[in-house]
Amino acid sequence: MSGPVPGSRGPEIPPAAIDLADGEWHRLHPATPLLRGGFAFVAIAGFVLANLRERILGLFLGAGPGDAPPGDPIDLIVRRGLIPAALLVVLVVLIVIIVAFWLSWRVRSFRITEEVVEVRSGILFRTNRRGRLDRIQGINVSRPLFARLFGAARLDIDVAGHDANVQLAYLSGRNADALRQVILQLASGALSAGSPSAAAAEQRAAGGAAPEHDGSLSGIVAQRAREFMAPERDPRLAPPAAVVQMHPGRLLGSTLLHDRTVVFVLLVIAAVVLASAAHAFFVLFGIVPLLLGVGSQIVRRFSRSLRYSIAATPDGVRVGYGLLSTSNETLPPGRIHSVEIRQPLLWRPADWWEVRINLASHSDRQEGGRRTTTILPVGTRAEVFRVLALVLPGVVEEASRPLLEAGLAPARSGDGYTGSPRRAAVLRWFSWHRNGFALEQDAVLLRRGAIWRQLVVVPAARMQSVALHQGPLLRLLRLADVHVHTVPGPIRATLDDLDAVVAAGFFRDVAASGVAAARRESAAHLVKGARWQGMGRP
Amino acid sequence: MSSVDPVTQHPEPRAALPLTPRGGLDPVPGEWRRVSSRYLWVDLVGSIISGLVLTAASSVPFLLARLPGLLAIPVVVLVIAVVVAAFTPRRVRAIGYRLRDDDLLVRRGIMFQRFVAVPYGRMQLVDINRGPLDRALGLAEVKLVTAAAASSVTVPGLPMAEAEEFRDRLVELAETRRAGL
């Protein structure tokens, strides 16, 4: 497995990364303390420099110190002959800082064994965090802007459980990518064999035939884990081909036509009109923060999506984002719990769509909205289907294509969807006809909205539970709402105002199909001897 | 589909009044297990206390401004609270659960009906909660948590022994039907 293979980037695993995963303790990138907390120091240095700018310029241009205002502390020091003392203080402070940095770098170390990844750190308050490899949900490599300057990258290892990710910050960028592969490989070994020794044995014997996958989600994951361990068929030897690439023109167009931009423009107009015509300047106090919020969202979406890419890798879908701070997240298909395809109103002439997902992961929560939930910021219909095939393998196939197409189109009779009855038009003026569902063996498709079209796909094997609601008004109209519960995320998989009898049937069928899909999946696990389970036993 | 009731120890023949209101939903017809009738007191005290608190809170504008029109707010709130309290017996009677082969069904509500089906394999954990009033009456509440926030399901008002048995049974079923996330 080791030995660099000539290639542009990514595919080879440098020996250094193998060495990092040998079970011994290793230290992180030497710039780590600076990157983690040293920016305060840099900021202070910058502040001091900015304040001394005049003086330094003067020093170089040969101007005297006499023109500085009295009371300047540096003049004071110079006049009283305290220069040696001042220099000494500065020197001591510098030495203390450097020693502290060096110490914190010394004590922060990590090791990767065949079973766990462990990080220990801290001078006064020692912490030790250990994550089990067979509970790994995914590993992300991210490169914040400043870390990129040092060629460093951060490795976030998501382990099942609330706030249980292990962070390796920072590693050299090249090692980070390679170490990610090594850990995933160890994790898949630990997963498929259960015990480290068996994993190692299997790893040695993995040249043999890999079993055929059965098309189910778990089957693919298990098979990919095996493929990944067979070096001669390592698909990583070819860099992953991007399935969708972002065209800047389209991104710009879609940003301009996005609902959010329309709201922004309307807000600006409202602010201008109110402030100038009605002289109601106090309105601005309410609107300006709102404008800033919406505007920054628009800008962030744009800059994040400029270098968007999505590709299939052996261990999941890899989504890359970011212009200045880049992040690459690899999502195993089993972690994607529902998918929503939606279309802002003004995108319809161009047939552009946006794809979002609900992810089972607790990582990145602390960094406020950095979770990748938009898996395709904008794409044509063909691209949407390519992305869907990646994120819902086994669900999106040739056979289900017409149903998905119908989910994006206006309602027609006989398109496979069971819609709301006409009497629901009282509550859903325009969308009662489109409002409907279709049940596949492996997924539930919910179609909503006539003006803002949406299609939600929930894989049956991922559904948590199903609910049926009816209030007095709906009872009067003989209607009912159905909810499919998935892990928390931006998508609500609900369908309102169905015929009460149809909704009761939906409830029965979906409850049964969820159980059946989960059973099929665990049967596939048993056959493979692999347990790629999410938060099975937290 | 209709299975032998997995909890066999307590075949309590509770009030066999119809659960489903006229014109209401009944997606899975069959026998439902009911909660203890003593739970009525827990729910009643809870709704009376919350009704009083809400009435007091909503009368603050009236007490501050002394406008007679504002008195309407606490009056409306009080009327709603009385109606809610008056419906408590019906509401408690409407709570039902059923252990099927592969999932747990829970139903609640008469006016606002809600049915949830949680597959045993999806349960992440099962809690037993007891409030002070529950303890006084020897009751407990069983709460099931899945990975979805929306589908956490509670079955209140079970006698303590039955609640523990119910929990053990659920954990056992969840083990045998363990699924991934």
XYZ file of C-alpha atoms in Angstrom:
719
model
C 0.000 0.000 0.000
C 2.871 2.331 0.728
C 5.232 3.806 -1.786
C 4.484 6.981 -3.596
C 2.783 6.556 -6.904
C 3.428 9.282 -9.419
C 0.360 11.364 -9.740
C -0.753 14.935 -9.564
C -2.386 15.002 -6.152
C -4.347 12.951 -3.732
C -3.956 9.414 -4.920
C -0.602 8.437 -3.434
C -0.114 7.725 0.226
C 3.255 9.076 1.257
C 5.249 6.861 3.609
C 5.192 9.656 6.158
C 1.455 9.192 6.599
C 1.847 5.458 7.105
C 4.423 6.209 9.775
C 1.987 8.559 11.479
C -0.493 5.723 11.863
C 1.917 3.219 13.373
C 0.414 3.324 16.857
C 3.149 5.495 18.371
C 2.668 9.019 19.662
C 3.338 11.754 17.117
C 3.406 15.499 17.270
C 1.413 17.851 15.128
C 2.529 20.528 12.710
C 5.060 22.878 14.349
C 2.934 25.907 13.496
C -0.004 24.429 15.425
C 0.106 26.708 18.508
C 0.348 29.715 16.245
C -2.585 28.517 14.162
C -4.719 27.442 17.079
C -4.419 30.384 19.382
C -1.488 32.435 18.362
C -3.468 34.857 16.297
C -3.996 36.983 19.335
C -0.243 37.275 19.482
C -0.036 38.161 15.801
C -2.780 40.717 16.266
C -0.958 42.324 19.197
C 2.255 42.429 17.199
C 0.371 44.029 14.338
C -1.188 46.581 16.659
C 2.183 47.513 18.145
C 3.750 47.764 14.723
C 0.935 49.957 13.436
C 1.360 52.298 16.384
C 5.086 52.510 15.947
C 4.844 53.036 12.226
C 5.768 56.715 12.387
C 8.703 56.008 14.589
C 10.011 53.173 12.455
C 9.628 55.234 9.313
C 11.418 58.039 11.085
C 14.177 55.684 12.068
C 14.709 54.665 8.488
C 14.341 58.137 7.027
C 16.670 59.605 9.584
C 14.221 61.990 11.196
C 14.798 62.938 14.800
C 12.556 61.796 17.611
C 11.845 65.317 18.692
C 8.604 65.788 16.766
C 6.758 63.086 18.681
C 4.105 64.327 21.143
C 5.172 64.531 24.791
C 4.078 61.742 27.026
C 4.799 59.129 24.417
C 5.907 56.091 26.423
C 8.774 55.346 24.107
C 10.131 58.892 24.436
C 9.847 58.445 28.150
C 11.866 55.278 27.994
C 14.505 56.844 25.752
C 14.849 59.947 27.915
C 15.176 58.107 31.158
C 17.750 55.737 29.778
C 15.554 52.697 30.284
C 16.269 51.207 26.882
C 18.157 48.146 28.187
C 15.431 47.419 30.741
C 12.674 47.805 28.158
C 14.471 45.579 25.720
C 14.939 43.025 28.469
C 11.213 43.042 29.258
C 10.350 42.596 25.600
C 12.883 39.797 25.323
C 11.537 37.999 28.401
C 7.969 38.270 27.155
C 8.994 36.922 23.785
C 10.898 34.051 25.353
C 7.951 33.179 27.605
C 5.605 33.187 24.646
C 7.920 31.090 22.542
C 8.502 28.620 25.362
C 4.762 28.378 25.973
C 4.152 27.745 22.302
C 6.911 25.207 22.181
C 5.633 23.455 25.295
C 2.079 23.326 24.051
C 3.361 21.884 20.814
C 5.478 19.365 22.741
C 2.642 18.083 24.894
C 0.049 17.936 22.143
C 0.378 14.620 20.467
C -1.736 12.008 18.841
C -1.563 8.373 17.984
C -3.481 6.125 15.696
C -3.605 2.482 16.555
C -5.579 -0.234 14.905
C -8.469 0.399 17.262
C -8.457 4.013 18.372
C -7.346 7.467 17.490
C -6.218 9.351 20.546
C -5.228 12.956 21.156
C -3.671 14.297 24.333
C -2.864 17.902 25.048
C -2.608 20.599 27.672
C 0.120 21.858 29.979
C -1.817 22.585 33.168
C -5.122 20.956 32.318
C -4.334 17.751 30.540
C -6.962 16.317 28.312
C -7.049 13.038 26.548
C -9.611 12.202 23.956
C -9.949 8.841 22.371
C -12.209 7.819 19.525
C -12.880 4.270 18.456
C -12.118 3.660 14.824
C -15.115 1.401 14.300
C -17.406 4.256 15.314
C -16.071 6.704 12.774
C -18.784 8.450 10.810
C -16.552 10.370 8.503
C -13.373 12.375 8.281
C -13.139 15.877 6.959
C -10.084 17.767 5.888
C -10.412 21.502 6.157
C -7.953 24.230 5.447
C -8.702 27.573 7.007
C -7.090 30.490 5.242
C -4.262 31.079 7.707
C -3.488 27.399 7.963
C -3.184 27.279 4.210
C -0.439 29.878 4.388
C 1.544 27.392 6.450
C 0.533 24.470 4.265
C -1.332 23.012 7.205
C -4.699 21.321 7.356
C -7.059 20.172 10.026
C -8.456 16.690 10.277
C -11.872 16.354 11.925
C -12.738 12.788 12.772
C -16.437 12.354 13.442
C -17.126 9.613 15.895
C -20.662 8.488 16.632
C -22.057 10.249 19.643
C -22.897 13.745 20.622
C -19.985 16.172 20.275
C -17.570 13.307 20.052
C -15.312 14.313 17.222
C -11.574 14.081 17.511
C -9.651 16.897 15.953
C -6.128 16.606 14.629
C -5.148 20.212 14.202
C -2.917 20.870 12.489
C -1.114 18.517 10.161
C 0.860 19.285 7.072
C -1.595 19.358 4.227
C -0.128 16.474 2.311
C -0.107 14.258 5.361
C -3.644 15.219 6.256
C -5.071 13.863 3.026
C -3.022 10.719 3.251
C -3.703 10.155 6.927
C -7.371 10.484 6.223
C -7.135 7.590 3.819
C -5.108 5.525 6.257
C -7.562 6.083 9.094
C -10.544 5.304 6.906
C -8.776 2.171 5.815
C -8.072 1.131 9.392
C -11.643 1.973 10.278
C -13.054 -0.144 7.503
C -10.810 -2.982 8.634
C -12.009 -2.616 12.176
C -15.569 -2.482 10.942
C -15.562 -5.500 8.739
C -13.629 -7.762 11.061
C -14.555 -6.471 14.470
C -11.163 -7.164 15.995
C -7.874 -5.522 15.154
C -5.924 -8.718 14.646
C -8.505 -10.056 12.279
C -8.524 -6.719 10.543
C -4.814 -6.923 10.029
C -5.077 -10.482 8.781
C -7.827 -9.541 6.430
C -5.835 -6.619 5.254
C -3.039 -8.959 4.280
C -5.381 -11.346 2.549
C -7.461 -8.681 0.931
C -6.054 -9.286 -2.511
C -8.654 -12.013 -2.936
C -12.035 -11.716 -4.514
C -14.237 -9.041 -3.102
C -17.855 -10.163 -2.885
C -20.375 -8.714 -5.243
C -22.394 -5.962 -3.730
C -26.121 -6.386 -3.680
C -27.062 -2.877 -4.574
C -28.130 -1.884 -1.114
C -26.605 1.053 0.647
C -24.728 -1.026 3.153
C -23.609 -3.511 0.550
C -21.925 -0.771 -1.394
C -20.255 0.597 1.683
C -18.962 -2.794 2.725
C -17.785 -3.564 -0.775
C -16.078 -0.240 -1.080
C -14.345 -0.855 2.190
C -13.004 -4.049 0.709
C -12.043 -2.504 -2.579
C -10.232 0.055 -0.615
C -8.129 -2.530 1.124
C -7.081 -4.256 -2.056
C -4.148 -2.212 -3.195
C -3.993 -3.394 -6.761
C -7.534 -2.304 -7.358
C -7.374 0.837 -5.350
C -9.634 3.214 -7.201
C -7.767 6.069 -5.614
C -4.977 5.533 -8.083
C -7.098 7.638 -10.381
C -8.023 11.005 -8.928
C -11.777 11.191 -8.378
C -13.513 12.675 -11.369
C -15.729 15.568 -10.456
C -19.330 14.752 -11.234
C -20.460 18.347 -11.286
C -18.346 21.407 -11.669
C -19.441 24.914 -10.945
C -19.590 27.387 -13.805
C -18.994 30.882 -12.421
C -21.540 32.368 -14.811
C -24.260 30.046 -13.695
C -23.390 30.593 -10.065
C -23.644 34.339 -10.568
C -26.928 34.012 -12.418
C -28.403 31.682 -9.839
C -27.278 33.968 -7.040
C -28.960 36.944 -8.677
C -32.174 35.023 -9.271
C -32.232 33.337 -5.855
C -35.206 34.062 -3.605
C -32.825 35.415 -1.019
C -31.511 38.036 -3.444
C -35.047 39.022 -4.353
C -35.821 39.468 -0.660
C -32.653 41.501 -0.293
C -33.578 43.812 -3.152
C -37.113 44.233 -1.852
C -35.753 45.095 1.570
C -33.426 47.694 0.082
C -36.306 49.248 -1.852
C -38.500 49.254 1.233
C -35.737 50.883 3.259
C -35.106 53.569 0.660
C -38.791 54.340 0.159
C -39.578 54.466 3.852
C -36.544 56.532 4.700
C -36.972 59.083 1.917
C -40.736 59.372 1.451
C -42.031 58.859 4.960
C -38.925 60.179 6.706
C -39.218 57.173 8.961
C -35.515 56.808 9.577
C -36.071 54.624 12.613
C -37.191 51.923 10.205
C -33.591 51.691 9.077
C -32.551 50.454 12.502
C -34.737 47.436 11.980
C -33.913 46.857 8.346
C -30.163 47.423 8.244
C -29.191 44.453 10.450
C -31.569 42.310 8.444
C -29.924 43.524 5.237
C -26.496 42.760 6.610
C -27.591 39.268 7.560
C -29.204 38.448 4.245
C -26.389 40.091 2.302
C -23.696 38.164 4.093
C -25.606 34.952 3.453
C -25.709 35.744 -0.246
C -22.020 36.578 -0.370
C -21.076 33.514 1.641
C -23.085 31.215 -0.556
C -21.422 32.704 -3.597
C -17.849 32.558 -2.343
C -18.268 29.104 -0.860
C -19.743 27.719 -4.024
C -17.202 29.194 -6.429
C -14.896 26.261 -6.076
C -17.577 23.707 -5.413
C -16.941 20.194 -6.583
C -18.511 16.848 -5.925
C -16.987 13.498 -6.693
C -17.456 9.847 -5.896
C -14.708 8.294 -3.818
C -14.538 4.760 -2.473
C -15.630 5.845 0.976
C -18.417 8.162 0.032
C -19.314 11.339 -1.707
C -16.684 14.013 -1.503
C -17.947 17.567 -1.500
C -15.458 20.379 -1.778
C -16.313 23.959 -0.945
C -14.650 27.247 -0.376
C -12.588 29.887 -2.019
C -10.290 31.156 0.707
C -10.951 28.615 3.429
C -11.504 25.322 1.752
C -13.184 22.306 3.180
C -13.524 18.839 1.839
C -16.100 16.654 3.404
C -16.591 13.006 2.659
C -20.081 11.739 3.298
C -20.661 8.009 3.445
C -23.970 7.348 1.675
C -25.424 5.813 4.833
C -25.133 9.105 6.644
C -27.450 10.904 4.258
C -30.897 10.617 5.757
C -32.973 12.626 3.371
C -32.537 14.646 0.219
C -34.479 17.659 -0.968
C -34.464 18.997 -4.495
C -35.929 22.449 -4.691
C -36.226 25.319 -7.072
C -36.410 28.999 -6.219
C -39.150 30.561 -8.322
C -36.947 32.503 -10.729
C -34.737 29.542 -11.519
C -37.490 27.776 -13.378
C -36.839 29.192 -16.876
C -33.250 27.979 -16.626
C -34.287 24.630 -15.112
C -31.833 25.013 -12.266
C -32.238 23.160 -8.996
C -30.674 23.095 -5.579
C -30.067 19.877 -3.648
C -29.897 19.771 0.142
C -29.458 16.890 2.549
C -30.079 15.953 6.165
C -26.912 14.481 7.580
C -26.472 12.233 10.574
C -23.539 13.841 12.278
C -22.927 15.952 15.280
C -19.670 17.355 14.069
C -19.094 20.930 13.031
C -22.011 21.994 15.140
C -19.798 24.257 17.169
C -18.623 26.123 14.126
C -22.025 27.475 13.400
C -23.555 26.522 10.105
C -20.469 25.153 8.519
C -22.142 21.800 8.113
C -22.469 20.895 4.513
C -26.175 20.602 4.018
C -26.297 22.041 0.521
C -24.799 19.340 -1.578
C -25.467 21.005 -4.915
C -25.763 24.823 -4.796
C -27.102 25.024 -8.328
C -27.279 22.530 -11.143
C -29.177 21.566 -14.221
C -31.589 18.691 -14.167
C -28.999 16.286 -15.561
C -26.536 17.289 -12.875
C -29.183 16.884 -10.202
C -29.684 13.301 -11.286
C -25.948 12.636 -11.267
C -25.746 13.987 -7.710
C -28.789 11.980 -6.657
C -27.209 8.808 -7.999
C -24.219 9.537 -5.769
C -26.062 10.380 -2.583
C -28.837 7.819 -2.915
C -27.200 4.761 -4.457
C -29.640 1.929 -4.774
C -32.557 4.321 -4.674
C -31.967 6.418 -7.753
C -31.745 4.087 -10.709
C -33.013 3.977 -14.238
C -36.284 2.491 -13.051
C -37.012 5.282 -10.610
C -36.005 8.047 -12.985
C -39.500 8.712 -14.404
C -40.885 9.000 -10.893
C -38.212 11.499 -9.907
C -38.749 13.439 -13.132
C -42.442 13.599 -12.336
C -41.514 14.853 -8.893
C -39.880 17.887 -10.482
C -42.639 18.510 -13.025
C -46.180 19.837 -12.687
C -48.723 17.241 -11.629
C -50.259 15.051 -14.304
C -52.690 12.229 -13.806
C -50.983 8.878 -13.826
C -47.537 10.212 -13.005
C -47.168 7.861 -10.070
C -47.967 10.343 -7.322
C -50.947 10.178 -5.028
C -52.061 13.739 -4.544
C -54.382 15.699 -2.311
C -58.088 15.721 -3.173
C -59.689 18.777 -4.693
C -61.243 19.800 -1.385
C -57.711 20.437 -0.105
C -57.659 23.439 -2.422
C -59.281 25.385 0.419
C -55.950 25.161 2.253
C -53.527 24.725 -0.644
C -54.770 27.091 -3.291
C -52.257 26.300 -5.989
C -50.361 23.267 -4.883
C -53.140 20.853 -3.949
C -52.706 19.080 -7.244
C -48.924 18.741 -6.993
C -48.952 18.001 -3.272
C -48.453 14.256 -3.204
C -46.316 11.252 -2.485
C -44.994 8.150 -4.180
C -43.783 5.057 -2.404
C -40.899 3.079 -3.769
C -39.513 -0.053 -2.236
C -36.460 1.775 -0.930
C -37.653 5.326 -0.577
C -40.504 7.689 0.095
C -40.914 10.573 -2.330
C -42.794 13.659 -1.168
C -43.683 16.266 -3.759
C -44.693 19.726 -2.602
C -45.332 23.220 -3.811
C -46.598 24.493 -7.130
C -44.811 27.838 -7.070
C -41.742 26.853 -5.095
C -41.320 23.287 -6.231
C -39.798 20.781 -3.879
C -39.203 17.068 -3.908
C -38.084 15.273 -0.747
C -36.642 11.780 -0.976
C -36.231 9.791 2.243
C -34.521 6.403 1.941
C -36.739 3.890 3.698
C -33.779 2.360 5.478
C -33.007 5.706 7.138
C -36.467 6.700 8.356
C -36.674 7.059 12.111
C -40.419 6.975 12.523
C -43.623 8.057 10.879
C -46.521 10.073 12.234
C -50.059 10.961 11.257
C -51.770 14.145 12.472
C -55.261 15.540 12.237
C -56.773 18.609 13.838
C -60.408 19.756 13.937
C -60.217 21.749 10.703
C -58.622 18.890 8.807
C -61.195 16.485 10.250
C -63.964 18.692 8.920
C -62.368 18.486 5.495
C -61.559 14.766 5.910
C -57.859 15.509 5.456
C -54.752 14.594 7.446
C -51.032 15.396 7.596
C -48.243 12.847 7.460
C -44.717 13.318 8.816
C -41.699 11.173 8.087
C -39.163 11.749 10.851
C -35.497 11.918 9.944
C -32.401 13.159 11.729
C -32.356 16.927 12.353
C -31.472 19.082 9.394
C -32.842 21.685 7.041
C -35.352 19.311 5.480
C -38.772 18.613 6.942
C -40.142 15.489 5.358
C -43.816 16.219 5.861
C -46.813 16.290 3.587
C -49.908 18.193 4.631
C -53.549 17.947 3.678
C -53.791 14.486 2.200
C -57.084 12.652 2.044
C -57.617 11.109 5.486
C -58.028 7.575 4.169
C -55.017 7.919 1.878
C -52.971 9.355 4.741
C -53.883 6.417 6.970
C -52.735 4.100 4.203
C -49.509 6.072 3.873
C -48.950 5.698 7.601
C -49.408 1.923 7.469
C -47.345 1.408 4.331
C -44.457 3.646 5.318
C -44.266 2.143 8.812
C -44.073 -1.304 7.235
C -41.607 -0.333 4.525
C -39.286 1.338 7.048
C -39.166 -1.835 9.094
C -38.681 -3.974 6.001
C -35.887 -1.790 4.652
C -34.082 -1.806 7.984
C -34.381 -5.564 8.103
C -33.045 -5.963 4.561
C -30.150 -3.742 5.471
C -29.235 -5.620 8.629
C -29.531 -8.901 6.734
C -27.040 -7.518 4.233
C -24.784 -6.633 7.158
C -24.912 -10.151 8.490
C -24.136 -11.628 5.104
C -21.173 -9.370 4.679
C -20.067 -9.791 8.247
C -19.696 -6.078 8.249
C -21.445 -3.674 10.553
C -21.319 -0.221 9.131
C -23.726 1.094 11.600
C -24.221 4.665 12.389
C -24.903 5.444 15.993
C -25.803 1.849 16.686
C -24.610 1.706 20.219
C -23.628 5.124 21.371
C -49.814 -7.720 11.431
C -51.847 -8.069 14.613
C -49.540 -9.858 16.965
C -49.777 -11.503 20.304
C -49.386 -8.731 22.794
C -45.712 -8.953 23.759
C -46.383 -7.568 27.213
C -48.406 -10.435 28.555
C -48.169 -9.938 32.272
C -50.749 -7.212 32.612
C -53.777 -7.954 30.512
C -55.593 -5.106 32.186
C -59.071 -4.827 30.802
C -59.306 -1.083 30.896
C -62.285 0.978 29.951
C -63.237 -0.168 26.513
C -64.723 3.104 25.373
C -64.096 3.852 21.722
C -60.848 5.724 21.202
C -61.649 7.113 17.829
C -63.939 10.114 17.600
C -66.576 10.258 14.942
C -64.935 11.061 11.634
C -61.501 10.719 13.215
C -58.545 8.711 12.102
C -57.990 5.071 12.879
C -55.178 3.964 10.596
C -54.472 0.684 12.353
C -57.689 -0.701 13.807
C -57.285 -2.980 16.768
C -56.890 -3.107 20.510
C -54.909 -0.345 22.150
C -53.348 -0.564 25.555
C -54.477 2.364 27.709
C -52.655 4.265 30.389
C -53.675 4.165 34.046
C -56.800 6.117 34.920
C -54.880 7.615 37.836
C -52.870 9.584 35.274
C -55.958 11.774 34.942
C -54.975 13.545 38.178
C -51.426 14.202 37.011
C -52.628 15.696 33.773
C -55.420 17.646 35.486
C -53.131 19.216 38.073
C -50.608 20.004 35.354
C -53.169 21.737 33.151
C -54.701 23.645 36.092
C -51.301 24.941 37.195
C -50.255 25.938 33.692
C -53.669 27.508 33.129
C -53.344 29.615 36.280
C -49.786 30.656 35.418
C -50.771 31.640 31.893
C -53.808 33.560 33.161
C -51.663 35.418 35.666
C -49.030 36.209 33.039
C -51.596 37.409 30.510
C -53.197 39.767 33.020
C -49.969 41.740 33.407
C -50.862 44.232 30.614
C -54.211 44.916 32.309
C -52.617 45.397 35.721
C -50.079 47.799 34.252
C -52.283 49.840 31.943
C -55.636 49.541 33.768
C -57.481 49.552 30.459
C -60.668 47.500 30.766
C -60.249 46.259 27.199
C -57.086 44.426 28.190
C -59.038 42.363 30.678
C -60.263 40.348 27.708
C -56.869 38.653 27.338
C -56.751 36.889 30.722
C -60.452 36.059 30.440
C -59.951 34.351 27.097
C -56.897 32.531 28.416
C -58.833 31.397 31.479
C -61.710 30.116 29.383
C -59.296 28.170 27.172
C -57.571 26.768 30.267
C -60.912 25.658 31.725
C -61.867 23.972 28.452
C -58.472 22.235 28.302
C -58.885 21.058 31.899
C -62.446 19.919 31.230
C -61.289 17.790 28.343
C -58.584 16.115 30.408
C -60.501 12.866 30.992
C -61.097 12.480 27.282
C -57.502 13.354 26.502
C -56.168 10.800 28.966
C -58.518 8.160 27.664
C -57.276 8.847 24.160
C -53.682 7.898 24.973
C -53.000 4.445 23.692
C -50.063 2.336 22.676
C -49.575 -0.976 21.018
C -46.536 -3.196 20.648
C -46.573 -4.661 17.204
C -44.088 -7.186 15.875
C -41.619 -4.613 14.631
C -42.711 -1.240 15.859
C -44.389 0.605 18.662
C -47.539 2.541 17.898
C -48.536 5.457 20.083
C -51.677 7.529 19.728
C -52.689 10.678 21.526
C -55.407 13.257 21.361
C -59.052 13.350 20.457
C -59.452 16.752 18.928
C -55.875 16.891 17.676
C -55.102 13.307 16.861
C -51.534 12.124 16.550
C -50.283 8.669 15.642
C -46.612 7.693 15.652
C -45.001 4.432 14.631
C -41.456 3.914 15.891
C -39.621 0.793 14.729
C -37.914 -0.937 17.652
C -34.634 -0.963 15.746
C -34.574 2.836 15.645
C -34.712 3.396 19.370
C -31.587 5.017 20.705
C -32.577 4.994 24.336
C -35.544 4.556 26.606
C -36.049 6.847 29.608
C -38.308 6.496 32.608
C -39.274 9.862 34.086
C -41.234 10.405 37.281
C -42.465 13.760 38.443
C -43.480 14.433 42.061
C -47.134 13.850 41.314
C -46.298 10.716 39.336
C -44.375 9.408 42.331
C -47.204 10.131 44.708
C -49.545 8.123 42.523
C -47.030 5.406 41.748
C -46.895 6.255 38.066
C -44.083 6.781 35.584
C -43.591 8.075 32.063
C -41.689 6.074 29.465
C -39.909 8.110 26.833
C -38.388 6.736 23.658
C -35.714 8.646 21.829
C -34.636 8.057 18.250
C -32.096 9.910 16.177
C -34.861 12.195 14.969
C -35.829 14.937 17.386
C -39.431 14.930 16.163
C -40.092 11.292 16.865
C -39.362 11.176 20.554
C -42.438 9.512 21.899
C -43.734 9.475 25.448
C -46.171 7.105 27.038
C -47.226 8.734 30.318
C -49.191 7.360 33.201
C -47.949 3.810 33.460
C -47.846 2.113 36.868
C -44.207 1.902 37.934
C -43.885 -1.858 37.604
C -45.518 -1.818 34.229
C -43.295 1.030 33.079
C -40.153 -0.862 33.997
C -41.418 -3.980 32.338
C -42.367 -1.961 29.277
C -38.908 -0.414 29.132
C -37.165 -3.779 29.498
C -39.363 -5.223 26.813
C -38.591 -2.310 24.490
C -34.857 -2.604 25.079
C -35.024 -6.308 24.435
C -37.001 -5.808 21.235
C -34.613 -3.059 20.156
C -31.655 -5.389 20.657
C -33.103 -8.146 18.531
C -34.159 -5.756 15.795
C -31.152 -3.529 15.942
C -30.737 -1.460 12.828
C -28.186 1.120 11.901
C -28.951 4.750 12.084
